[in-house]
mmCIF file of C-alpha atoms and ligand atoms in Angstrom:
data_model
loop_
_atom_site.group_PDB
_atom_site.id
_atom_site.type_symbol
_atom_site.label_atom_id
_atom_site.label_comp_id
_atom_site.label_asym_id
_atom_site.label_seq_id
_atom_site.Cartn_x
_atom_site.Cartn_y
_atom_site.Cartn_z
ATOM 1 C CA MET A 1 165.439 57.484 109.171
ATOM 2 C CA ASP A 2 163.576 54.319 110.118
ATOM 3 C CA ALA A 3 161.776 53.263 106.934
ATOM 4 C CA GLY A 4 160.121 50.551 109.034
ATOM 5 C CA LEU A 5 158.160 53.096 111.073
ATOM 6 C CA ASP A 6 156.285 54.594 108.114
ATOM 7 C CA ALA A 7 155.573 51.125 106.724
ATOM 8 C CA LEU A 8 154.157 50.051 110.077
ATOM 9 C CA LEU A 9 152.032 53.194 110.345
ATOM 10 C CA GLN A 10 150.802 52.803 106.776
ATOM 11 C CA SER A 11 149.655 49.256 107.414
ATOM 12 C CA ARG A 12 147.672 50.447 110.457
ATOM 13 C CA LEU A 13 146.106 53.239 108.384
ATOM 14 C CA THR A 14 145.055 50.720 105.741
ATOM 15 C CA ALA A 15 143.454 48.545 108.404
ATOM 16 C CA LEU A 16 141.559 51.553 109.793
ATOM 17 C CA SER A 17 140.366 52.473 106.325
ATOM 18 C CA ASP A 18 139.176 48.903 105.677
ATOM 19 C CA ALA A 19 137.160 49.083 108.910
ATOM 20 C CA ASN A 20 135.587 52.446 107.959
ATOM 21 C CA ARG A 21 137.397 54.008 110.895
ATOM 22 C CA LEU A 22 139.893 56.197 109.104
ATOM 23 C CA ARG A 23 139.556 59.868 110.045
ATOM 24 C CA ARG A 24 140.540 62.792 107.885
ATOM 25 C CA LEU A 25 140.935 66.478 108.562
ATOM 26 C CA ARG A 26 138.693 68.823 106.605
ATOM 27 C CA PRO A 27 138.996 72.608 106.549
ATOM 28 C CA TRP A 28 135.952 74.784 107.335
ATOM 29 C CA HIS A 29 135.316 78.496 107.031
ATOM 30 C CA TRP A 30 133.171 80.757 109.142
ATOM 31 C CA GLN A 31 131.674 83.621 107.143
ATOM 32 C CA GLN A 32 129.213 86.053 108.716
ATOM 33 C CA GLY A 33 128.752 83.603 111.530
ATOM 34 C CA SER A 34 127.843 80.613 109.399
ATOM 35 C CA LEU A 35 129.688 77.482 108.440
ATOM 36 C CA HIS A 36 130.995 76.916 104.909
ATOM 37 C CA ASP A 37 132.807 73.949 103.427
ATOM 38 C CA ALA A 38 135.968 74.209 101.315
ATOM 39 C CA ASP A 39 133.858 74.810 98.184
ATOM 40 C CA GLY A 40 132.106 77.728 99.867
ATOM 41 C CA ARG A 41 128.816 75.917 100.376
ATOM 42 C CA ALA A 42 126.918 77.058 103.505
ATOM 43 C CA LEU A 43 125.877 74.317 105.898
ATOM 44 C CA ILE A 44 123.845 74.231 109.083
ATOM 45 C CA ASP A 45 126.293 73.484 111.865
ATOM 46 C CA ALA A 46 124.935 70.517 113.814
ATOM 47 C CA SER A 47 128.286 69.339 115.083
ATOM 48 C CA SER A 48 130.320 72.056 116.800
ATOM 49 C CA ASN A 49 130.212 72.660 120.546
ATOM 50 C CA ASP A 50 129.727 76.413 120.141
ATOM 51 C CA TYR A 51 126.294 75.989 121.748
ATOM 52 C CA LEU A 52 125.627 79.696 122.326
ATOM 53 C CA GLY A 53 127.353 80.925 119.164
ATOM 54 C CA LEU A 54 129.809 82.900 121.285
ATOM 55 C CA SER A 55 132.881 82.092 119.170
ATOM 56 C CA GLN A 56 131.406 84.469 116.568
ATOM 57 C CA HIS A 57 129.942 86.999 119.003
ATOM 58 C CA PRO A 58 131.131 90.583 118.276
ATOM 59 C CA LEU A 59 131.870 91.362 121.940
ATOM 60 C CA VAL A 60 133.894 88.153 122.415
ATOM 61 C CA LYS A 61 135.927 88.733 119.241
ATOM 62 C CA ALA A 62 136.460 92.414 120.047
ATOM 63 C CA ARG A 63 137.735 91.794 123.570
ATOM 64 C CA ALA A 64 140.062 89.042 122.343
ATOM 65 C CA ALA A 65 141.524 91.526 119.850
ATOM 66 C CA LYS A 66 141.672 94.346 122.391
ATOM 67 C CA TRP A 67 143.479 92.307 125.026
ATOM 68 C CA ALA A 68 145.958 91.007 122.448
ATOM 69 C CA GLU A 69 146.606 94.588 121.366
ATOM 70 C CA ARG A 70 147.030 95.788 124.921
ATOM 71 C CA HIS A 71 148.900 92.854 126.492
ATOM 72 C CA GLY A 72 150.611 91.041 123.622
ATOM 73 C CA ALA A 73 150.022 88.000 121.454
ATOM 74 C CA GLY A 74 151.454 85.514 123.903
ATOM 75 C CA ALA A 75 152.111 85.062 127.597
ATOM 76 C CA PRO A 76 155.577 83.761 126.981
ATOM 77 C CA ALA A 77 156.213 81.888 130.200
ATOM 78 C CA SER A 78 154.596 79.427 132.535
ATOM 79 C CA ARG A 79 152.271 80.689 135.262
ATOM 80 C CA LEU A 80 154.808 80.397 138.094
ATOM 81 C CA VAL A 81 157.446 82.293 136.129
ATOM 82 C CA THR A 82 156.092 85.444 134.432
ATOM 83 C CA GLY A 83 152.994 83.976 132.782
ATOM 84 C CA THR A 84 150.581 85.330 135.408
ATOM 85 C CA ARG A 85 149.193 88.842 134.869
ATOM 86 C CA ASP A 86 146.555 90.810 136.690
ATOM 87 C CA ILE A 87 144.106 89.863 133.914
ATOM 88 C CA THR A 88 144.852 86.154 134.455
ATOM 89 C CA LEU A 89 144.037 86.391 138.142
ATOM 90 C CA ALA A 90 140.995 88.569 137.461
ATOM 91 C CA VAL A 91 139.567 86.032 134.998
ATOM 92 C CA GLU A 92 140.183 83.218 137.484
ATOM 93 C CA GLU A 93 138.366 85.157 140.170
ATOM 94 C CA ARG A 94 135.441 85.745 137.831
ATOM 95 C CA LEU A 95 135.367 82.041 136.921
ATOM 96 C CA ALA A 96 135.299 81.039 140.595
ATOM 97 C CA ASP A 97 132.438 83.433 141.148
ATOM 98 C CA PHE A 98 130.609 82.121 138.064
ATOM 99 C CA LYS A 99 130.953 78.534 139.324
ATOM 100 C CA ARG A 100 130.013 79.587 142.869
ATOM 101 C CA CYS A 101 133.309 78.188 144.170
ATOM 102 C CA GLU A 102 136.010 79.662 146.391
ATOM 103 C CA ALA A 103 138.708 79.628 143.736
ATOM 104 C CA ALA A 104 139.451 78.644 140.140
ATOM 105 C CA LEU A 105 142.534 77.894 138.071
ATOM 106 C CA LEU A 106 142.968 78.143 134.310
ATOM 107 C CA PHE A 107 144.392 75.258 132.298
ATOM 108 C CA SER A 108 145.540 75.201 128.682
ATOM 109 C CA THR A 109 142.918 72.682 127.571
ATOM 110 C CA GLY A 110 140.316 70.400 129.052
ATOM 111 C CA PHE A 111 142.303 67.389 127.934
ATOM 112 C CA GLN A 112 145.318 68.656 129.803
ATOM 113 C CA ALA A 113 143.295 69.485 132.924
ATOM 114 C CA ASN A 114 141.767 66.010 133.197
ATOM 115 C CA ALA A 115 144.962 64.216 132.258
ATOM 116 C CA THR A 116 147.001 66.029 134.879
ATOM 117 C CA VAL A 117 144.657 67.015 137.738
ATOM 118 C CA ILE A 118 143.226 63.531 138.272
ATOM 119 C CA PRO A 119 146.665 61.975 138.896
ATOM 120 C CA ALA A 120 147.710 64.973 141.016
ATOM 121 C CA LEU A 121 144.714 64.434 143.290
ATOM 122 C CA ALA A 122 144.877 60.654 143.281
ATOM 123 C CA LYS A 123 148.440 60.715 144.606
ATOM 124 C CA VAL A 124 148.661 63.135 147.509
ATOM 125 C CA PRO A 125 151.445 62.126 149.860
ATOM 126 C CA GLY A 126 150.333 61.773 153.449
ATOM 127 C CA GLY A 127 146.703 61.410 152.534
ATOM 128 C CA ALA A 128 145.895 58.401 154.681
ATOM 129 C CA PRO A 129 144.643 59.104 158.212
ATOM 130 C CA LYS A 130 147.291 59.411 160.915
ATOM 131 C CA VAL A 131 150.054 57.887 158.820
ATOM 132 C CA VAL A 132 153.391 59.607 159.288
ATOM 133 C CA GLN A 133 154.817 59.785 155.791
ATOM 134 C CA SER A 134 157.877 57.589 155.421
ATOM 135 C CA LYS A 135 159.340 55.314 152.775
ATOM 136 C CA GLN A 136 157.274 52.378 154.059
ATOM 137 C CA SER A 137 154.006 54.215 153.945
ATOM 138 C CA ALA A 138 154.600 55.578 150.447
ATOM 139 C CA GLY A 139 151.363 54.976 148.571
ATOM 140 C CA ALA A 140 149.286 55.493 151.679
ATOM 141 C CA GLY A 141 148.062 58.757 150.217
ATOM 142 C CA GLU A 142 146.833 57.163 147.016
ATOM 143 C CA ALA A 143 143.165 57.278 146.160
ATOM 144 C CA ALA A 144 141.353 54.527 144.323
ATOM 145 C CA ILE A 145 139.542 56.090 141.328
ATOM 146 C CA PHE A 146 135.950 55.278 140.338
ATOM 147 C CA SER A 147 135.230 56.334 136.766
ATOM 148 C CA ASP A 148 131.971 56.264 134.780
ATOM 149 C CA ALA A 149 132.177 53.905 131.793
ATOM 150 C CA LEU A 150 131.335 56.729 129.368
ATOM 151 C CA ASN A 151 133.853 59.249 130.666
ATOM 152 C CA HIS A 152 135.813 61.258 128.086
ATOM 153 C CA ALA A 153 139.167 60.006 126.766
ATOM 154 C CA SER A 154 140.994 62.752 128.701
ATOM 155 C CA ILE A 155 139.589 61.387 131.980
ATOM 156 C CA VAL A 156 140.600 57.883 130.976
ATOM 157 C CA HIS A 157 144.118 59.205 130.344
ATOM 158 C CA GLY A 158 144.156 60.897 133.740
ATOM 159 C CA CYS A 159 143.092 57.688 135.471
ATOM 160 C CA ARG A 160 145.772 55.702 133.637
ATOM 161 C CA LEU A 161 148.461 58.227 134.480
ATOM 162 C CA ALA A 162 147.480 58.115 138.154
ATOM 163 C CA ARG A 163 148.257 54.393 138.291
ATOM 164 C CA THR A 164 146.401 54.099 141.588
ATOM 165 C CA GLY A 165 143.920 51.557 140.284
ATOM 166 C CA THR A 166 140.740 52.614 138.486
ATOM 167 C CA GLN A 167 137.421 50.875 138.825
ATOM 168 C CA VAL A 168 134.979 51.593 136.015
ATOM 169 C CA PHE A 169 131.326 51.657 137.005
ATOM 170 C CA ARG A 170 128.534 51.037 134.520
ATOM 171 C CA HIS A 171 127.319 54.259 132.958
ATOM 172 C CA ASN A 172 125.225 56.269 135.454
ATOM 173 C CA ASP A 173 124.667 53.084 137.479
ATOM 174 C CA LEU A 174 124.914 54.366 141.052
ATOM 175 C CA ASP A 175 124.056 50.972 142.550
ATOM 176 C CA HIS A 176 127.104 49.557 140.819
ATOM 177 C CA LEU A 177 129.201 52.486 142.037
ATOM 178 C CA ASP A 178 127.852 52.064 145.583
ATOM 179 C CA GLN A 179 128.861 48.409 145.498
ATOM 180 C CA LEU A 180 132.386 49.129 144.215
ATOM 181 C CA LEU A 181 132.904 51.895 146.775
ATOM 182 C CA GLY A 182 131.767 49.555 149.554
ATOM 183 C CA GLN A 183 134.372 46.981 148.556
ATOM 184 C CA THR A 184 137.268 49.437 148.651
ATOM 185 C CA GLN A 185 139.318 50.651 151.608
ATOM 186 C CA GLY A 186 141.170 53.929 151.876
ATOM 187 C CA ARG A 187 140.871 57.208 150.023
ATOM 188 C CA LYS A 188 138.474 57.330 147.071
ATOM 189 C CA LEU A 189 137.914 59.664 144.132
ATOM 190 C CA ILE A 190 134.765 59.464 141.979
ATOM 191 C CA VAL A 191 135.038 60.964 138.481
ATOM 192 C CA THR A 192 132.094 61.693 136.195
ATOM 193 C CA GLU A 193 130.888 64.121 133.571
ATOM 194 C CA SER A 194 127.776 66.155 134.354
ATOM 195 C CA VAL A 195 126.673 65.967 130.701
ATOM 196 C CA PHE A 196 128.076 63.060 128.730
ATOM 197 C CA SER A 197 129.672 64.199 125.517
ATOM 198 C CA MET A 198 128.521 61.420 123.201
ATOM 199 C CA ASP A 199 125.110 60.441 124.654
ATOM 200 C CA GLY A 200 123.942 63.891 125.774
ATOM 201 C CA ASP A 201 122.524 62.520 129.018
ATOM 202 C CA ARG A 202 123.235 63.778 132.529
ATOM 203 C CA ALA A 203 124.705 62.380 135.688
ATOM 204 C CA ASP A 204 122.494 62.498 138.779
ATOM 205 C CA LEU A 205 124.766 64.884 140.686
ATOM 206 C CA PRO A 206 122.665 65.251 143.880
ATOM 207 C CA ALA A 207 122.632 61.443 144.237
ATOM 208 C CA LEU A 208 126.376 61.266 143.503
ATOM 209 C CA VAL A 209 127.088 63.919 146.136
ATOM 210 C CA GLN A 210 125.153 61.861 148.699
ATOM 211 C CA LEU A 211 126.865 58.641 147.702
ATOM 212 C CA ALA A 212 130.297 60.270 147.870
ATOM 213 C CA GLU A 213 129.507 61.617 151.323
ATOM 214 C CA ARG A 214 128.321 58.233 152.559
ATOM 215 C CA HIS A 215 131.546 56.547 151.408
ATOM 216 C CA GLY A 216 133.869 59.389 152.346
ATOM 217 C CA ALA A 217 134.864 59.813 148.693
ATOM 218 C CA ALA A 218 135.826 63.001 146.867
ATOM 219 C CA LEU A 219 133.778 63.893 143.772
ATOM 220 C CA TYR A 220 135.299 65.253 140.522
ATOM 221 C CA VAL A 221 132.856 66.482 137.874
ATOM 222 C CA ASP A 222 133.686 67.400 134.262
ATOM 223 C CA GLU A 223 131.266 70.117 133.128
ATOM 224 C CA ALA A 224 132.629 70.525 129.592
ATOM 225 C CA HIS A 225 129.167 70.384 127.991
ATOM 226 C CA ALA A 226 127.169 71.903 130.846
ATOM 227 C CA THR A 227 129.218 75.067 131.369
ATOM 228 C CA GLY A 228 127.290 77.970 129.881
ATOM 229 C CA VAL A 229 124.323 75.800 128.983
ATOM 230 C CA LEU A 230 122.806 74.234 132.087
ATOM 231 C CA GLY A 231 122.280 75.076 135.723
ATOM 232 C CA PRO A 232 121.325 78.495 137.102
ATOM 233 C CA GLN A 233 122.362 81.153 134.521
ATOM 234 C CA GLY A 234 124.443 78.520 132.755
ATOM 235 C CA ARG A 235 126.763 77.991 135.727
ATOM 236 C CA GLY A 236 126.691 74.208 135.259
ATOM 237 C CA LEU A 237 124.990 71.395 137.103
ATOM 238 C CA ALA A 238 127.481 71.380 139.989
ATOM 239 C CA ALA A 239 126.531 74.992 140.814
ATOM 240 C CA GLU A 240 122.928 73.836 141.079
ATOM 241 C CA CYS A 241 123.498 71.074 143.605
ATOM 242 C CA GLY A 242 126.666 72.032 145.517
ATOM 243 C CA GLY A 243 128.820 69.494 147.345
ATOM 244 C CA VAL A 244 131.146 68.724 144.419
ATOM 245 C CA ASP A 245 134.807 68.791 145.486
ATOM 246 C CA VAL A 246 136.408 69.390 142.101
ATOM 247 C CA VAL A 247 134.602 71.050 139.195
ATOM 248 C CA MET A 248 136.309 70.979 135.833
ATOM 249 C CA GLY A 249 135.028 72.721 132.732
ATOM 250 C CA THR A 250 136.150 73.873 129.328
ATOM 251 C CA LEU A 251 136.116 77.337 127.755
ATOM 252 C CA GLY A 252 136.289 76.190 124.131
ATOM 253 C CA LYS A 253 132.705 74.952 123.952
ATOM 254 C CA ALA A 254 129.764 77.154 125.005
ATOM 255 C CA PHE A 255 132.200 79.910 126.020
ATOM 256 C CA GLY A 256 133.380 80.094 122.411
ATOM 257 C CA ALA A 257 136.992 80.684 123.453
ATOM 258 C CA PHE A 258 139.675 78.179 124.444
ATOM 259 C CA GLY A 259 141.128 76.581 127.538
ATOM 260 C CA ALA A 260 139.729 75.042 130.674
ATOM 261 C CA TYR A 261 139.424 75.561 134.388
ATOM 262 C CA ILE A 262 139.303 73.732 137.665
ATOM 263 C CA ALA A 263 137.108 75.260 140.369
ATOM 264 C CA GLY A 264 136.777 74.323 144.020
ATOM 265 C CA SER A 265 138.169 75.213 147.405
ATOM 266 C CA ARG A 266 141.103 77.582 147.982
ATOM 267 C CA ALA A 267 143.134 74.618 149.278
ATOM 268 C CA LEU A 268 142.451 72.633 146.100
ATOM 269 C CA ILE A 269 143.604 75.469 143.847
ATOM 270 C CA ASP A 270 146.666 76.312 145.970
ATOM 271 C CA TYR A 271 147.646 72.640 145.966
ATOM 272 C CA LEU A 272 147.391 72.384 142.173
ATOM 273 C CA VAL A 273 149.506 75.538 141.754
ATOM 274 C CA ASN A 274 152.211 73.762 143.754
ATOM 275 C CA ARG A 275 151.848 70.162 142.708
ATOM 276 C CA CYS A 276 150.108 69.748 139.345
ATOM 277 C CA PRO A 277 152.650 69.214 136.525
ATOM 278 C CA GLY A 278 150.161 70.046 133.727
ATOM 279 C CA PHE A 279 149.666 73.448 135.335
ATOM 280 C CA ILE A 280 153.252 74.148 136.338
ATOM 281 C CA TYR A 281 155.222 73.059 133.280
ATOM 282 C CA THR A 282 153.256 74.706 130.496
ATOM 283 C CA THR A 283 152.884 78.184 129.025
ATOM 284 C CA ALA A 284 150.108 80.432 130.331
ATOM 285 C CA LEU A 285 147.029 81.133 128.212
ATOM 286 C CA PRO A 286 147.530 84.138 125.896
ATOM 287 C CA PRO A 287 145.785 87.491 126.520
ATOM 288 C CA ALA A 288 143.445 87.119 123.531
ATOM 289 C CA VAL A 289 142.004 83.939 125.049
ATOM 290 C CA LEU A 290 141.616 85.634 128.416
ATOM 291 C CA GLY A 291 139.801 88.509 126.729
ATOM 292 C CA ALA A 292 137.394 86.148 124.989
ATOM 293 C CA VAL A 293 136.698 84.324 128.268
ATOM 294 C CA ASP A 294 136.177 87.620 130.078
ATOM 295 C CA ALA A 295 133.620 88.730 127.484
ATOM 296 C CA ALA A 296 131.876 85.339 127.598
ATOM 297 C CA LEU A 297 131.614 85.752 131.371
ATOM 298 C CA ASP A 298 129.810 89.063 130.768
ATOM 299 C CA LEU A 299 127.362 87.440 128.365
ATOM 300 C CA VAL A 300 126.642 83.899 129.542
ATOM 301 C CA PRO A 301 124.644 84.602 132.750
ATOM 302 C CA GLY A 302 122.193 86.762 130.778
ATOM 303 C CA MET A 303 121.500 84.188 128.065
ATOM 304 C CA ASP A 304 118.540 82.379 129.654
ATOM 305 C CA GLU A 305 116.411 82.999 126.572
ATOM 306 C CA GLU A 306 119.053 81.410 124.345
ATOM 307 C CA ARG A 307 119.329 78.440 126.742
ATOM 308 C CA ALA A 308 115.553 77.974 126.683
ATOM 309 C CA ARG A 309 115.506 77.990 122.872
ATOM 310 C CA LEU A 310 118.377 75.513 122.802
ATOM 311 C CA ALA A 311 116.495 73.141 125.127
ATOM 312 C CA GLN A 312 113.303 73.491 123.140
ATOM 313 C CA ASN A 313 114.971 72.862 119.782
ATOM 314 C CA SER A 314 116.831 69.861 121.211
ATOM 315 C CA GLN A 315 113.501 68.379 122.258
ATOM 316 C CA ARG A 316 112.019 69.012 118.809
ATOM 317 C CA LEU A 317 114.958 67.175 117.210
ATOM 318 C CA ARG A 318 114.650 64.241 119.627
ATOM 319 C CA ASP A 319 110.922 64.027 118.914
ATOM 320 C CA ALA A 320 111.568 64.005 115.154
ATOM 321 C CA LEU A 321 114.189 61.258 115.457
ATOM 322 C CA THR A 322 111.987 59.209 117.785
ATOM 323 C CA ARG A 323 109.141 59.390 115.264
ATOM 324 C CA LEU A 324 111.566 57.829 112.742
ATOM 325 C CA ASN A 325 112.396 55.130 115.339
ATOM 326 C CA TYR A 326 115.968 56.293 115.944
ATOM 327 C CA ASP A 327 117.267 55.702 119.449
ATOM 328 C CA THR A 328 118.373 59.007 120.994
ATOM 329 C CA LEU A 329 119.553 57.137 124.091
ATOM 330 C CA ARG A 330 118.851 59.161 127.229
ATOM 331 C CA SER A 331 119.733 62.536 125.764
ATOM 332 C CA SER A 332 118.159 65.436 127.649
ATOM 333 C CA THR A 333 120.511 68.178 126.454
ATOM 334 C CA GLN A 334 121.723 70.011 123.340
ATOM 335 C CA ILE A 335 123.682 66.873 122.362
ATOM 336 C CA VAL A 336 121.357 64.542 120.479
ATOM 337 C CA PRO A 337 122.652 61.164 119.317
ATOM 338 C CA ALA A 338 120.914 59.114 116.646
ATOM 339 C CA VAL A 339 122.201 55.574 116.899
ATOM 340 C CA ILE A 340 122.768 54.001 113.483
ATOM 341 C CA GLY A 341 124.826 50.825 114.122
ATOM 342 C CA SER A 342 127.676 50.056 111.764
ATOM 343 C CA GLU A 343 130.475 52.451 110.879
ATOM 344 C CA ALA A 344 129.592 52.331 107.176
ATOM 345 C CA ASP A 345 125.911 53.105 107.761
ATOM 346 C CA ALA A 346 126.739 55.979 110.104
ATOM 347 C CA LEU A 347 129.146 57.459 107.544
ATOM 348 C CA ALA A 348 126.544 57.130 104.786
ATOM 349 C CA ALA A 349 123.893 58.810 106.936
ATOM 350 C CA ALA A 350 126.238 61.709 107.753
ATOM 351 C CA GLN A 351 126.974 62.112 104.034
ATOM 352 C CA ARG A 352 123.264 62.202 103.137
ATOM 353 C CA LEU A 353 122.670 64.856 105.783
ATOM 354 C CA GLU A 354 125.579 66.887 104.491
ATOM 355 C CA ASP A 355 124.215 66.635 100.949
ATOM 356 C CA ALA A 356 120.965 67.986 102.401
ATOM 357 C CA GLY A 357 122.852 70.945 103.923
ATOM 358 C CA VAL A 358 123.448 69.856 107.525
ATOM 359 C CA LEU A 359 126.894 69.145 108.909
ATOM 360 C CA THR A 360 127.008 66.376 111.462
ATOM 361 C CA VAL A 361 129.803 63.988 112.174
ATOM 362 C CA ALA A 362 129.587 60.204 112.338
ATOM 363 C CA ILE A 363 130.979 59.074 115.678
ATOM 364 C CA ARG A 364 132.562 55.649 115.487
ATOM 365 C CA PRO A 365 134.556 53.275 117.691
ATOM 366 C CA PRO A 366 136.763 53.671 119.628
ATOM 367 C CA THR A 367 134.999 56.904 120.648
ATOM 368 C CA VAL A 368 131.787 54.905 121.176
ATOM 369 C CA ALA A 369 131.129 51.197 121.705
ATOM 370 C CA GLU A 370 131.185 48.692 118.864
ATOM 371 C CA GLY A 371 127.884 48.554 116.957
ATOM 372 C CA THR A 372 126.698 51.941 118.281
ATOM 373 C CA SER A 373 128.182 54.170 115.600
ATOM 374 C CA ARG A 374 125.972 57.198 115.497
ATOM 375 C CA LEU A 375 125.298 60.664 114.338
ATOM 376 C CA ARG A 376 125.956 63.162 117.083
ATOM 377 C CA LEU A 377 123.848 66.212 116.401
ATOM 378 C CA THR A 378 124.386 69.343 118.445
ATOM 379 C CA LEU A 379 122.096 72.327 118.542
ATOM 380 C CA HIS A 380 122.957 75.995 118.789
ATOM 381 C CA SER A 381 120.992 78.851 120.256
ATOM 382 C CA ASN A 382 121.708 81.044 117.235
ATOM 383 C CA LEU A 383 119.887 78.671 114.876
ATOM 384 C CA ASP A 384 116.741 80.615 113.969
ATOM 385 C CA GLU A 385 113.321 79.119 113.309
ATOM 386 C CA ALA A 386 113.899 78.894 109.551
ATOM 387 C CA GLY A 387 117.236 77.135 110.166
ATOM 388 C CA MET A 388 115.624 74.743 112.640
ATOM 389 C CA GLN A 389 112.963 73.913 110.075
ATOM 390 C CA ARG A 390 115.641 73.239 107.450
ATOM 391 C CA LEU A 391 117.437 70.988 109.915
ATOM 392 C CA LEU A 392 114.278 68.992 110.648
ATOM 393 C CA ASP A 393 113.466 68.733 106.930
ATOM 394 C CA ALA A 394 116.981 67.488 106.178
ATOM 395 C CA VAL A 395 116.718 64.878 108.940
ATOM 396 C CA ALA A 396 113.387 63.652 107.575
ATOM 397 C CA ALA A 397 114.759 63.511 104.020
ATOM 398 C CA SER A 398 118.098 61.873 104.896
ATOM 399 C CA LEU A 399 117.281 59.362 107.588
ATOM 400 C CA PRO A 400 114.887 56.652 106.433
ATOM 401 C CA PRO A 401 112.510 55.443 109.158
ATOM 402 C CA ARG A 402 113.925 52.433 110.951
ATOM 403 C CA PRO A 403 111.874 49.323 111.573
ATOM 404 C CA LYS A 404 110.213 49.458 114.995
ATOM 405 C CA ALA A 405 112.451 47.836 117.600
HETATM 406 C C1 LIG B 1 135.929 68.477 125.007
HETATM 407 C C2 LIG B 1 136.048 67.738 126.288
HETATM 408 C C3 LIG B 1 137.225 67.770 127.021
HETATM 409 C C4 LIG B 1 138.487 68.375 126.482
HETATM 410 O O1 LIG B 1 138.447 69.761 126.481
HETATM 411 P P1 LIG B 1 139.430 70.555 125.477
HETATM 412 O O2 LIG B 1 139.481 71.921 126.050
HETATM 413 O O3 LIG B 1 138.773 70.491 124.150
HETATM 414 O O4 LIG B 1 140.734 69.864 125.493
HETATM 415 C C5 LIG B 1 137.233 67.172 128.262
HETATM 416 N N1 LIG B 1 136.131 66.551 128.737
HETATM 417 C C6 LIG B 1 134.999 66.464 128.036
HETATM 418 C C7 LIG B 1 133.827 65.747 128.598
HETATM 419 C C8 LIG B 1 134.923 67.041 126.774
HETATM 420 O O5 LIG B 1 133.820 66.929 126.047
#
């Protein structure tokens, strides 16, 4: 035992605590579809990513149970061994269809997909034009990566793991991206989210598709927060505009299940099956998860009414916060930030809201930039009008109006 390790870790934890950045795990219960804290107190959930309430939907839960019963609790091997079943392939085919792509591939989590697919695509041997692959030309197939400044930590990990050189462009600043692309030779990969997880704003995908085409770059789009919520029948923003080479999304948010997918061309998927370590060297998703995803695929396209209510309630919340002079940044989705400033003030605001019956989490550095600690409020389509009113009342009672900027 190295007593020095714990001492070192403890000193870091103390420093985090002093900076109001220490995080703690809290247990939550779901009873009859609503959120309860450890003392059994019911709260309005304004922080989970279960945007359509599907994690508690009877059909989703029933199919998860049914497929576990029929196929087993686990899929005890990796996909290329015996982890692939007919249901795995069927769900992938349905996902490809849902995303209006040729093919799709399941991944264990969104973090894993981004962390492993980005490097796999950034380093494709033989990628440079007309170069015969040899020891000397090793690296010729590498793509320079262009990553939005607000991209998720899993994308940042993927870029780091690729080690092909990542240029970070200012958030949603396509002029900056254009300039960086123009200064770079060789293969290029642009990576963005379609809905940004902390600001709730959107990337301009049609403009990005054009820019990528003009510079001969491939475009990778993370649809974690758009899948199920935005685009035609909730198919995401990439389905709306087309022209995206690699579409990534998660199944643990609006789909209410677990896992992630990559969708794109047949060649892309076949390549990842052969060359993506985070797909090859990990255990396949269990049948219960596949069942939940399958049921979500039945439900999501028909939930336009729920999506409309979600959009409308998000706008009502933004309007309420704006009236109190809180900056909601450029949010145009179900993710609504309210910028507070310091870590301590954001924590205090979250506590006041919780005391008023609304659970929201204070988001602090390093997740967001210094001085922009915030409340990140998320809305859910299953919040009824009475619940929405309680949420707005709690916001008004807990967040004092800020001086006009
Ligand atoms: C949540 C999230 C992920 C990670 O997905 P998991 O399935 O939770 O690992 C990746 N990208 C973005 C933008 C996310 O918000």
